[in-house]
Tab-separated table of C-alpha atoms and ligand atoms in Angstrom:
chain	number	residue	atom	x	y	z
A	3	MET	CA	14.699	-34.915	21.281
A	4	VAL	CA	12.904	-36.993	23.927
A	5	LEU	CA	9.180	-36.422	23.815
A	6	THR	CA	7.371	-39.386	25.239
A	7	LYS	CA	3.759	-40.188	26.049
A	8	GLN	CA	2.536	-37.290	23.980
A	9	LYS	CA	-0.143	-37.343	21.389
A	10	THR	CA	1.107	-37.342	17.823
A	11	ILE	CA	1.041	-33.920	16.216
A	12	GLN	CA	-0.085	-33.915	12.619
A	13	ILE	CA	1.387	-31.365	10.289
A	14	GLY	CA	0.797	-30.276	6.723
A	15	LEU	CA	3.759	-29.449	4.528
A	16	LEU	CA	3.424	-26.979	1.670
A	17	GLY	CA	6.143	-27.585	-0.908
A	18	ALA	CA	8.412	-30.532	-1.578
A	19	GLY	CA	11.345	-28.843	-3.295
A	20	VAL	CA	14.861	-28.736	-1.855
A	21	VAL	CA	13.766	-27.447	1.553
A	22	GLY	CA	10.548	-29.493	1.686
A	23	SER	CA	12.383	-32.743	0.822
A	24	GLY	CA	14.918	-32.108	3.579
A	25	ILE	CA	12.100	-31.635	6.073
A	26	ILE	CA	10.368	-34.830	4.929
A	27	LYS	CA	13.580	-36.865	5.275
A	28	SER	CA	14.153	-35.569	8.799
A	29	LEU	CA	10.597	-36.243	9.918
A	30	LEU	CA	10.229	-39.784	8.568
A	31	ASN	CA	11.160	-41.330	11.909
A	32	HIS	CA	10.123	-38.525	14.247
A	33	PRO	CA	8.596	-39.913	17.465
A	34	LEU	CA	5.909	-37.279	17.740
A	35	ILE	CA	5.441	-35.286	14.558
A	36	LYS	CA	3.770	-36.906	11.569
A	37	ILE	CA	3.287	-35.346	8.164
A	38	LYS	CA	-0.341	-35.883	7.257
A	39	LYS	CA	-0.302	-34.266	3.838
A	40	ILE	CA	2.256	-32.763	1.499
A	41	GLY	CA	1.204	-30.076	-0.956
A	42	VAL	CA	2.977	-30.296	-4.308
A	43	LYS	CA	2.654	-28.638	-7.713
A	44	GLY	CA	2.185	-31.866	-9.680
A	45	LEU	CA	1.617	-35.505	-8.777
A	46	ASN	CA	3.470	-37.058	-11.701
A	47	LYS	CA	6.980	-36.518	-10.416
A	48	LYS	CA	8.433	-39.710	-8.908
A	49	ARG	CA	9.447	-38.942	-5.361
A	50	ASP	CA	11.899	-40.943	-3.329
A	51	TRP	CA	12.598	-39.000	-0.212
A	52	GLY	CA	14.580	-41.580	1.737
A	53	ASP	CA	15.370	-40.846	5.362
A	54	SER	CA	18.084	-38.946	7.137
A	55	VAL	CA	20.223	-42.066	7.652
A	56	GLY	CA	20.180	-42.837	3.963
A	57	ASN	CA	17.525	-45.555	3.777
A	58	SER	CA	15.832	-45.004	0.494
A	59	ARG	CA	12.136	-45.703	0.165
A	60	ASP	CA	9.316	-44.783	-2.125
A	61	CYS	CA	7.265	-42.254	-0.371
A	62	SER	CA	3.933	-43.451	0.849
A	63	LEU	CA	3.134	-40.045	2.298
A	64	GLN	CA	-0.044	-38.471	1.047
A	65	THR	CA	0.648	-35.836	-1.570
A	66	THR	CA	-1.935	-33.496	-3.046
A	67	THR	CA	-2.073	-30.525	-5.363
A	68	ASN	CA	-4.969	-29.121	-3.360
A	69	LEU	CA	-3.056	-26.943	-0.925
A	70	THR	CA	-6.228	-25.329	0.415
A	71	GLU	CA	-7.355	-28.749	1.591
A	72	ILE	CA	-4.161	-28.996	3.668
A	73	VAL	CA	-4.451	-25.615	5.378
A	74	THR	CA	-8.105	-26.245	6.258
A	75	ASP	CA	-7.728	-29.876	7.424
A	76	PRO	CA	-9.145	-30.003	10.990
A	77	GLU	CA	-6.658	-32.696	12.076
A	78	ILE	CA	-3.611	-30.689	11.094
A	79	GLN	CA	-2.207	-28.486	13.870
A	80	ILE	CA	0.869	-27.030	12.223
A	81	ILE	CA	1.494	-25.897	8.664
A	82	VAL	CA	5.086	-25.891	7.454
A	83	GLU	CA	5.369	-23.498	4.535
A	84	ALA	CA	8.286	-24.394	2.266
A	85	LEU	CA	7.005	-22.882	-0.979
A	86	GLY	CA	9.101	-19.709	-0.919
A	87	GLY	CA	8.067	-16.475	-2.639
A	88	LEU	CA	5.079	-14.294	-1.871
A	89	ASN	CA	2.278	-16.036	-3.724
A	90	PRO	CA	0.512	-18.332	-3.091
A	91	ALA	CA	2.383	-18.526	0.238
A	92	ARG	CA	0.677	-15.399	1.613
A	93	ASP	CA	-2.876	-16.582	0.854
A	94	LEU	CA	-2.254	-20.097	2.102
A	95	VAL	CA	-0.591	-19.002	5.337
A	96	THR	CA	-3.401	-16.481	5.905
A	97	LEU	CA	-6.023	-19.169	5.425
A	98	ALA	CA	-4.096	-21.563	7.658
A	99	ILE	CA	-3.940	-19.011	10.475
A	100	LYS	CA	-7.675	-18.315	10.125
A	101	ASN	CA	-8.118	-22.066	10.541
A	102	LYS	CA	-6.107	-21.895	13.801
A	103	LYS	CA	-2.975	-23.593	12.510
A	104	HIS	CA	0.428	-22.711	13.879
A	105	ILE	CA	2.920	-21.825	11.166
A	106	VAL	CA	6.546	-22.742	10.594
A	107	THR	CA	8.116	-21.040	7.603
A	108	ALA	CA	11.507	-20.591	5.967
A	109	ASN	CA	10.186	-17.774	3.779
A	110	LYS	CA	12.025	-14.480	4.328
A	111	ASP	CA	10.227	-12.673	1.488
A	112	LEU	CA	6.899	-13.502	3.128
A	113	ILE	CA	7.920	-12.491	6.659
A	114	ALA	CA	9.754	-9.316	5.618
A	115	THR	CA	6.916	-8.201	3.328
A	116	TYR	CA	3.723	-9.423	4.987
A	117	GLY	CA	4.994	-10.118	8.519
A	118	PRO	CA	2.895	-7.344	10.127
A	119	GLU	CA	-0.452	-8.575	8.768
A	120	LEU	CA	0.408	-12.220	9.441
A	121	PHE	CA	1.589	-11.606	13.008
A	122	ASP	CA	-1.523	-9.540	13.768
A	123	LEU	CA	-3.711	-12.285	12.374
A	124	ALA	CA	-1.803	-14.929	14.331
A	125	ARG	CA	-2.297	-12.986	17.566
A	126	GLU	CA	-6.029	-12.649	16.868
A	127	ASN	CA	-6.293	-16.392	16.222
A	128	ASN	CA	-4.109	-17.398	19.152
A	129	VAL	CA	-1.544	-19.185	17.051
A	130	GLN	CA	2.177	-18.814	16.647
A	131	ILE	CA	4.433	-18.218	13.639
A	132	GLN	CA	7.943	-19.652	13.859
A	133	PHE	CA	10.404	-18.518	11.208
A	134	GLU	CA	13.934	-19.329	12.352
A	135	ALA	CA	14.932	-20.666	8.913
A	136	SER	CA	13.916	-17.450	7.145
A	137	VAL	CA	17.112	-15.639	8.174
A	138	CYS	CA	20.556	-17.127	7.608
A	139	GLY	CA	19.408	-20.736	7.211
A	140	GLY	CA	21.044	-22.827	9.900
A	141	ILE	CA	22.212	-19.973	12.142
A	142	PRO	CA	19.890	-19.860	15.171
A	143	ILE	CA	19.624	-16.097	15.341
A	144	ILE	CA	15.882	-15.419	15.571
A	145	ASN	CA	15.014	-17.542	18.570
A	146	THR	CA	18.316	-16.527	20.156
A	147	LEU	CA	17.300	-12.858	19.951
A	148	LYS	CA	13.735	-13.557	21.058
A	149	GLN	CA	14.453	-15.955	23.870
A	150	THR	CA	18.009	-16.613	24.980
A	151	LEU	CA	19.150	-12.996	24.752
A	152	ASN	CA	15.861	-11.376	25.709
A	153	ALA	CA	17.339	-9.746	28.797
A	154	ASN	CA	19.375	-7.479	26.542
A	155	LYS	CA	18.750	-4.087	25.047
A	156	PHE	CA	20.263	-4.371	21.588
A	157	SER	CA	22.167	-1.530	19.958
A	158	LYS	CA	23.455	-3.140	16.771
A	159	ILE	CA	23.103	-6.057	14.421
A	160	MET	CA	25.666	-6.412	11.712
A	161	GLY	CA	25.998	-9.361	9.429
A	162	ILE	CA	26.961	-11.163	6.299
A	163	MET	CA	23.550	-12.507	5.410
A	164	ASN	CA	23.961	-13.671	1.847
A	165	GLY	CA	26.068	-16.683	0.955
A	166	THR	CA	26.143	-16.113	-2.798
A	167	THR	CA	27.732	-12.680	-2.590
A	168	ASN	CA	30.069	-13.752	0.204
A	169	TYR	CA	31.225	-16.643	-1.959
A	170	ILE	CA	31.863	-14.271	-4.883
A	171	LEU	CA	33.806	-11.767	-2.752
A	172	THR	CA	35.834	-14.553	-1.105
A	173	GLU	CA	36.731	-16.077	-4.478
A	174	MET	CA	37.642	-12.719	-5.996
A	175	LEU	CA	40.110	-12.153	-3.153
A	176	SER	CA	41.573	-15.643	-2.905
A	177	LYS	CA	41.893	-16.280	-6.658
A	178	ASN	CA	42.395	-12.735	-7.980
A	179	LEU	CA	39.319	-13.045	-10.188
A	180	ASN	CA	36.866	-10.476	-11.413
A	181	PHE	CA	33.211	-10.296	-10.433
A	182	ASN	CA	31.715	-11.921	-13.544
A	183	ASP	CA	34.070	-14.925	-13.491
A	184	CYS	CA	33.209	-15.609	-9.863
A	185	LEU	CA	29.489	-15.200	-10.468
A	186	ASN	CA	29.658	-17.699	-13.361
A	187	GLU	CA	31.556	-20.153	-11.182
A	188	ALA	CA	29.025	-19.722	-8.349
A	189	GLN	CA	26.215	-20.468	-10.812
A	190	LYS	CA	27.980	-23.590	-12.100
A	191	LEU	CA	28.400	-24.844	-8.529
A	192	GLY	CA	24.740	-24.131	-7.755
A	193	TYR	CA	25.574	-21.485	-5.124
A	194	ALA	CA	24.091	-18.695	-7.233
A	195	GLU	CA	20.645	-18.812	-8.792
A	196	PRO	CA	20.351	-18.729	-12.600
A	197	ASP	CA	18.900	-15.244	-11.993
A	198	PRO	CA	21.163	-13.955	-9.224
A	199	THR	CA	19.631	-10.460	-9.049
A	200	SER	CA	18.085	-10.765	-5.598
A	201	ASP	CA	21.371	-11.922	-4.063
A	202	VAL	CA	23.789	-9.701	-5.972
A	203	SER	CA	21.673	-6.557	-5.582
A	204	GLY	CA	21.544	-6.937	-1.796
A	205	LYS	CA	17.762	-7.462	-1.735
A	206	ASP	CA	17.980	-10.914	-0.151
A	207	ALA	CA	20.130	-9.517	2.670
A	208	ALA	CA	17.744	-6.546	3.033
A	209	TYR	CA	14.847	-8.904	3.779
A	210	LYS	CA	16.922	-10.609	6.439
A	211	ILE	CA	18.161	-7.469	8.196
A	212	ALA	CA	14.614	-6.066	8.136
A	213	ILE	CA	13.373	-9.174	9.951
A	214	LEU	CA	16.186	-9.155	12.519
A	215	SER	CA	15.877	-5.409	13.172
A	216	SER	CA	12.218	-5.695	13.851
A	217	ILE	CA	12.850	-8.473	16.379
A	218	ALA	CA	15.789	-6.764	18.080
A	219	PHE	CA	14.299	-3.272	18.230
A	220	HIS	CA	10.606	-4.209	18.647
A	221	GLU	CA	9.465	-2.046	15.764
A	222	ARG	CA	8.218	-2.987	12.346
A	223	ILE	CA	10.352	-2.209	9.329
A	224	LYS	CA	9.029	-1.480	5.861
A	225	ILE	CA	11.250	-3.391	3.484
A	226	ASN	CA	11.299	-0.591	0.907
A	227	GLU	CA	12.786	1.752	3.537
A	228	VAL	CA	15.925	-0.359	3.868
A	229	TYR	CA	18.694	1.315	1.859
A	230	THR	CA	20.074	-1.406	-0.414
A	231	GLU	CA	23.141	-1.492	-2.610
A	232	GLY	CA	24.666	-4.632	-4.115
A	233	ILE	CA	28.128	-5.786	-5.146
A	234	GLU	CA	27.730	-5.354	-8.933
A	235	LYS	CA	30.209	-2.443	-9.092
A	236	ILE	CA	32.867	-4.030	-6.884
A	237	THR	CA	36.178	-4.616	-8.629
A	238	LEU	CA	39.172	-6.743	-7.717
A	239	LEU	CA	41.078	-3.491	-7.180
A	240	ASP	CA	38.580	-2.419	-4.484
A	241	ILE	CA	39.016	-5.759	-2.736
A	242	LEU	CA	42.811	-5.701	-2.905
A	243	THR	CA	42.992	-2.078	-1.784
A	244	ALA	CA	40.818	-2.908	1.229
A	245	GLU	CA	43.314	-5.635	2.190
A	246	GLU	CA	46.269	-3.316	1.754
A	247	LEU	CA	44.654	-0.803	4.123
A	248	GLY	CA	43.907	-3.428	6.800
A	249	TYR	CA	40.255	-3.885	5.879
A	250	ARG	CA	38.163	-6.576	4.170
A	251	LEU	CA	35.424	-5.861	1.691
A	252	LYS	CA	32.116	-7.569	2.525
A	253	LEU	CA	28.451	-7.105	1.699
A	254	ILE	CA	27.238	-5.921	5.093
A	255	ALA	CA	23.701	-5.796	6.424
A	256	LEU	CA	23.605	-3.323	9.284
A	257	SER	CA	20.996	-2.117	11.719
A	258	LYS	CA	21.613	0.290	14.584
A	259	LYS	CA	19.280	1.934	17.020
A	260	GLU	CA	20.370	5.566	17.170
A	261	ASP	CA	20.130	7.924	20.153
A	262	ASP	CA	17.335	9.857	18.431
A	263	GLY	CA	15.249	6.644	18.387
A	264	LYS	CA	15.616	6.180	14.636
A	265	ILE	CA	16.894	2.968	13.129
A	266	ASP	CA	19.796	3.111	10.726
A	267	VAL	CA	19.183	-0.003	8.628
A	268	ARG	CA	20.944	-0.742	5.361
A	269	VAL	CA	22.737	-3.200	3.110
A	270	HIS	CA	25.793	-2.234	1.098
A	271	PRO	CA	29.374	-3.262	0.407
A	272	ALA	CA	31.666	-2.050	3.171
A	273	PHE	CA	35.255	-2.117	4.299
A	274	ILE	CA	35.355	-3.735	7.735
A	275	LYS	CA	38.439	-4.163	9.900
A	276	GLN	CA	40.282	-7.440	9.362
A	277	THR	CA	39.981	-7.972	13.121
A	278	ASN	CA	36.176	-7.869	12.947
A	279	PRO	CA	34.885	-11.460	13.403
A	280	LEU	CA	32.811	-11.017	10.224
A	281	ALA	CA	36.021	-10.577	8.192
A	282	SER	CA	36.719	-14.277	8.685
A	283	VAL	CA	33.298	-15.393	7.432
A	284	LEU	CA	34.335	-17.050	4.180
A	285	GLY	CA	32.708	-18.626	1.147
A	286	VAL	CA	28.985	-19.372	1.323
A	287	ASN	CA	28.913	-18.944	5.100
A	288	ASN	CA	26.883	-16.264	6.849
A	289	GLY	CA	27.701	-14.443	10.086
A	290	VAL	CA	25.664	-12.285	12.423
A	291	LEU	CA	27.151	-10.029	15.067
A	292	VAL	CA	24.856	-8.619	17.728
A	293	GLU	CA	25.600	-6.081	20.404
A	294	GLY	CA	23.544	-6.246	23.584
A	295	ASP	CA	23.952	-4.211	26.760
A	296	LEU	CA	24.441	-7.319	28.909
A	297	VAL	CA	25.965	-9.898	26.599
A	298	GLY	CA	28.252	-7.426	24.814
A	299	GLU	CA	29.307	-8.450	21.343
A	300	LEU	CA	28.364	-11.909	20.119
A	301	THR	CA	28.907	-13.471	16.702
A	302	LEU	CA	27.258	-16.522	15.184
A	303	ILE	CA	28.787	-17.985	12.030
A	304	GLY	CA	27.543	-20.850	9.896
A	305	ARG	CA	25.710	-22.090	6.848
A	306	GLY	CA	23.095	-19.596	5.727
A	307	ALA	CA	21.348	-21.711	3.116
A	308	GLY	CA	21.083	-25.229	1.742
A	309	GLN	CA	18.864	-28.185	2.489
A	310	SER	CA	20.394	-29.441	5.733
A	311	PRO	CA	20.995	-26.118	7.541
A	312	THR	CA	17.497	-24.910	6.619
A	313	THR	CA	15.997	-28.216	7.751
A	314	SER	CA	17.886	-27.874	11.029
A	315	SER	CA	16.099	-24.605	11.776
A	316	VAL	CA	12.684	-25.760	10.560
A	317	ILE	CA	12.732	-28.947	12.634
A	318	GLY	CA	14.014	-26.969	15.626
A	319	ASP	CA	10.951	-24.705	15.303
A	320	LEU	CA	8.667	-27.716	14.917
A	321	ASN	CA	10.096	-29.403	18.001
A	322	LEU	CA	9.671	-26.189	19.956
A	323	LEU	CA	6.034	-25.929	18.912
A	324	ALA	CA	5.410	-29.612	19.540
A	325	ALA	CA	6.873	-29.387	23.044
A	326	GLN	CA	4.713	-26.372	23.738
A	327	LEU	CA	1.528	-27.874	22.350
A	328	SER	CA	2.001	-30.823	24.670
A	329	TYR	CA	1.084	-28.666	27.661
A	330	SER	CA	-0.774	-25.688	26.259
A	331	ARG	CA	-2.647	-24.493	23.203
A	332	GLU	CA	-1.687	-20.929	24.098
A	333	PRO	CA	1.184	-19.441	22.102
A	334	HIS	CA	4.379	-18.952	24.110
A	335	PRO	CA	4.501	-15.217	24.972
A	336	GLN	CA	8.166	-14.915	23.953
A	337	PHE	CA	7.282	-16.057	20.461
A	338	VAL	CA	4.303	-13.800	19.899
A	339	CYS	CA	4.833	-10.523	18.068
A	340	HIS	CA	3.505	-7.819	20.407
A	341	HIS	CA	4.867	-4.725	18.681
A	342	THR	CA	2.707	-2.940	16.170
A	343	GLU	CA	4.512	0.415	15.698
A	344	TYR	CA	6.563	1.091	12.585
A	345	ALA	CA	10.157	2.230	13.105
A	346	LYS	CA	11.338	5.671	12.132
A	347	ILE	CA	14.145	4.942	9.695
A	348	LYS	CA	17.201	7.170	9.513
A	349	PRO	CA	17.451	8.390	5.914
A	350	MET	CA	20.694	7.285	4.266
A	351	LYS	CA	21.715	10.923	3.730
A	352	ASP	CA	21.763	11.431	7.516
A	353	THR	CA	23.925	8.411	8.335
A	354	VAL	CA	27.509	8.997	9.366
A	355	ASN	CA	30.343	6.903	7.951
A	356	CYS	CA	33.954	6.939	6.877
A	357	TYR	CA	34.405	6.486	3.134
A	358	PHE	CA	36.820	4.963	0.662
A	359	LEU	CA	36.948	6.623	-2.750
A	360	ARG	CA	38.627	5.678	-5.985
A	361	LEU	CA	39.132	8.484	-8.510
A	362	LYS	CA	40.591	8.712	-11.981
A	363	THR	CA	42.080	12.163	-12.502
A	364	GLU	CA	44.336	14.108	-14.819
A	365	ASP	CA	47.985	13.846	-13.775
A	366	LYS	CA	48.961	17.503	-13.490
A	367	PRO	CA	49.796	20.107	-10.867
A	368	GLY	CA	46.902	21.320	-8.738
A	369	VAL	CA	44.645	18.264	-8.999
A	370	VAL	CA	45.247	17.152	-5.427
A	371	GLY	CA	44.700	20.715	-4.251
A	372	GLN	CA	41.422	20.869	-6.143
A	373	ILE	CA	40.199	17.639	-4.531
A	374	GLY	CA	41.206	18.935	-1.105
A	375	THR	CA	39.411	22.247	-1.687
A	376	ILE	CA	36.184	20.560	-2.799
A	377	PHE	CA	36.236	18.175	0.148
A	378	GLY	CA	37.082	20.979	2.568
A	379	SER	CA	34.140	23.058	1.360
A	380	HIS	CA	31.816	20.154	2.206
A	381	ASP	CA	33.378	19.456	5.638
A	382	VAL	CA	34.904	16.207	4.406
A	383	SER	CA	38.192	15.573	6.165
A	384	ILE	CA	40.733	13.329	4.431
A	385	ASN	CA	42.339	10.607	6.539
A	386	ALA	CA	44.593	8.963	3.923
A	387	PHE	CA	45.379	9.833	0.320
A	388	THR	CA	47.425	7.839	-2.197
A	389	GLN	CA	48.210	8.330	-5.867
A	390	ARG	CA	48.592	4.823	-7.167
A	391	GLY	CA	50.490	5.512	-10.372
A	392	ILE	CA	49.595	6.420	-13.920
A	393	ASN	CA	47.204	4.468	-16.142
A	394	HIS	CA	47.715	3.602	-19.841
A	395	ASP	CA	45.603	6.617	-20.789
A	396	ASP	CA	47.885	8.912	-18.732
A	397	THR	CA	45.264	9.423	-16.021
A	398	ALA	CA	46.182	9.052	-12.384
A	399	SER	CA	44.503	6.614	-10.001
A	400	ILE	CA	43.840	8.103	-6.605
A	401	THR	CA	42.410	6.355	-3.565
A	402	MET	CA	41.311	8.108	-0.416
A	403	LEU	CA	39.919	7.394	3.021
A	404	THR	CA	37.899	10.032	4.824
A	405	HIS	CA	37.185	10.633	8.473
A	406	LYS	CA	33.577	10.252	9.658
A	407	VAL	CA	31.164	12.506	7.838
A	408	LYS	CA	27.481	12.676	7.034
A	409	GLU	CA	26.550	10.793	3.853
A	410	GLU	CA	24.840	13.888	2.444
A	411	LYS	CA	28.086	15.855	2.642
A	412	ILE	CA	30.211	13.275	0.862
A	413	GLN	CA	27.557	12.873	-1.828
A	414	ASN	CA	27.522	16.648	-2.371
A	415	ALA	CA	31.318	16.644	-2.558
A	416	ILE	CA	31.196	13.867	-5.153
A	417	THR	CA	28.654	15.764	-7.237
A	418	GLU	CA	31.061	18.693	-7.292
A	419	LEU	CA	34.081	16.460	-7.990
A	420	LYS	CA	32.281	15.044	-11.020
A	421	LYS	CA	31.949	18.550	-12.444
A	422	ALA	CA	35.662	19.361	-12.064
A	423	ASN	CA	37.591	19.161	-15.367
A	424	SER	CA	40.578	17.408	-13.849
A	425	ILE	CA	38.477	14.591	-12.359
A	426	LYS	CA	37.846	12.053	-15.103
A	427	GLN	CA	35.796	9.600	-13.097
A	428	VAL	CA	34.655	8.837	-9.580
A	429	GLU	CA	35.072	5.081	-9.924
A	430	ASN	CA	33.696	3.876	-6.623
A	431	LEU	CA	32.578	5.002	-3.212
A	432	ILE	CA	32.575	2.376	-0.470
A	433	ARG	CA	31.570	2.953	3.111
A	434	VAL	CA	34.064	2.075	5.811
A	435	LEU	CA	32.508	0.719	9.008
A	436	GLU	CA	34.765	1.287	12.000
B	2	HSE	N1	20.237	-16.987	-1.773
B	2	HSE	C1	20.568	-16.840	-0.396
B	2	HSE	C2	22.075	-16.807	-0.218
B	2	HSE	C3	20.011	-17.907	0.473
B	2	HSE	O1	22.823	-16.847	-1.191
B	2	HSE	O2	22.507	-16.691	0.907
B	2	HSE	C4	18.537	-17.774	0.658
B	2	HSE	O3	18.215	-16.570	1.285
């Protein structure tokens, strides 16, 4: 970036972990932005940040454990929050905004949970919060929605927003492995956290789709209203059956603005068509597909986590702010959150989907008829039905695809199926997104 004859901008960095270290390395030789202070947990750790071209050096940057001192320093204009988690990030960012600092953060938990109060406070204090790195790491989706695509009315955002689960699903398919083996391998390789709950349960992706929905649809989303289901119950058989039927199984984060004004926002495993661009998002990559009235369908694919991709987004935000601060103290209107209304969320029971079902049944005359009768009585229309042979325990494995139907109706049908003597188990229900 060429930024000449400008005054140096001093920033404070909170956190010097994986993300923080990446930011430090990239800023060591920045022509305009200087890190004045770095907030760390302890001062004893030897730090050797080096620079982005590999020159190693002991860090002479000023580190402190007094993070309050950083966010209240009158010479610091921008605070980069790279602590992660809700606390103390929330209190420190709040204090920083009250002290008229602009904020750059990579913290999705913070933005998805406390975004409304922080954006309101930022508006009151005439400062800006930039958070490109909080959703899908290196994929430039937030500023793209806010700025480059702002002429569009968006109808849908659909994405693969978690690298850990996408890695697991990709490995299960390519190596014929089960879920636990792939999770263990992902942990060994450092792709999955030692406690992978947030990723595997879909929560991480829920934070991200909540943030993107609120930007695209100009309404705030309460994170606990996002229906969330993870990949814990997914089996290799589900994945292989999806392939056989022309689909691919992915953990999908979806948000749609419906005609009734409600937002249908959710995260769950889904069969998507193999021709969908998201079907070719492999391994730890993320992908986001947006649908706008002018641009049509657009997909961005890339690294959703990791030091370098996250640093790419953070420094991009910093450069944007620095360029802006060179001519005005006023926040750029396209980057200020003006919406204050909360979205009306479509309850999951009212959403409409096609479904894939896997059943274990008795193998005797009348079972298929019984399934058909139960489905018929709940307005569930069957699109495809296959008996996939007999198991060791003499039960039959049946897989089915339905036509589009309201979630409430299929759930009622399943409740009734579970009561039928001939149905031994409803093994899985996976939504099919057409
Ligand atoms: N743990 C996330 C992932 C990255 O696996 O994609 C941070 O949100």
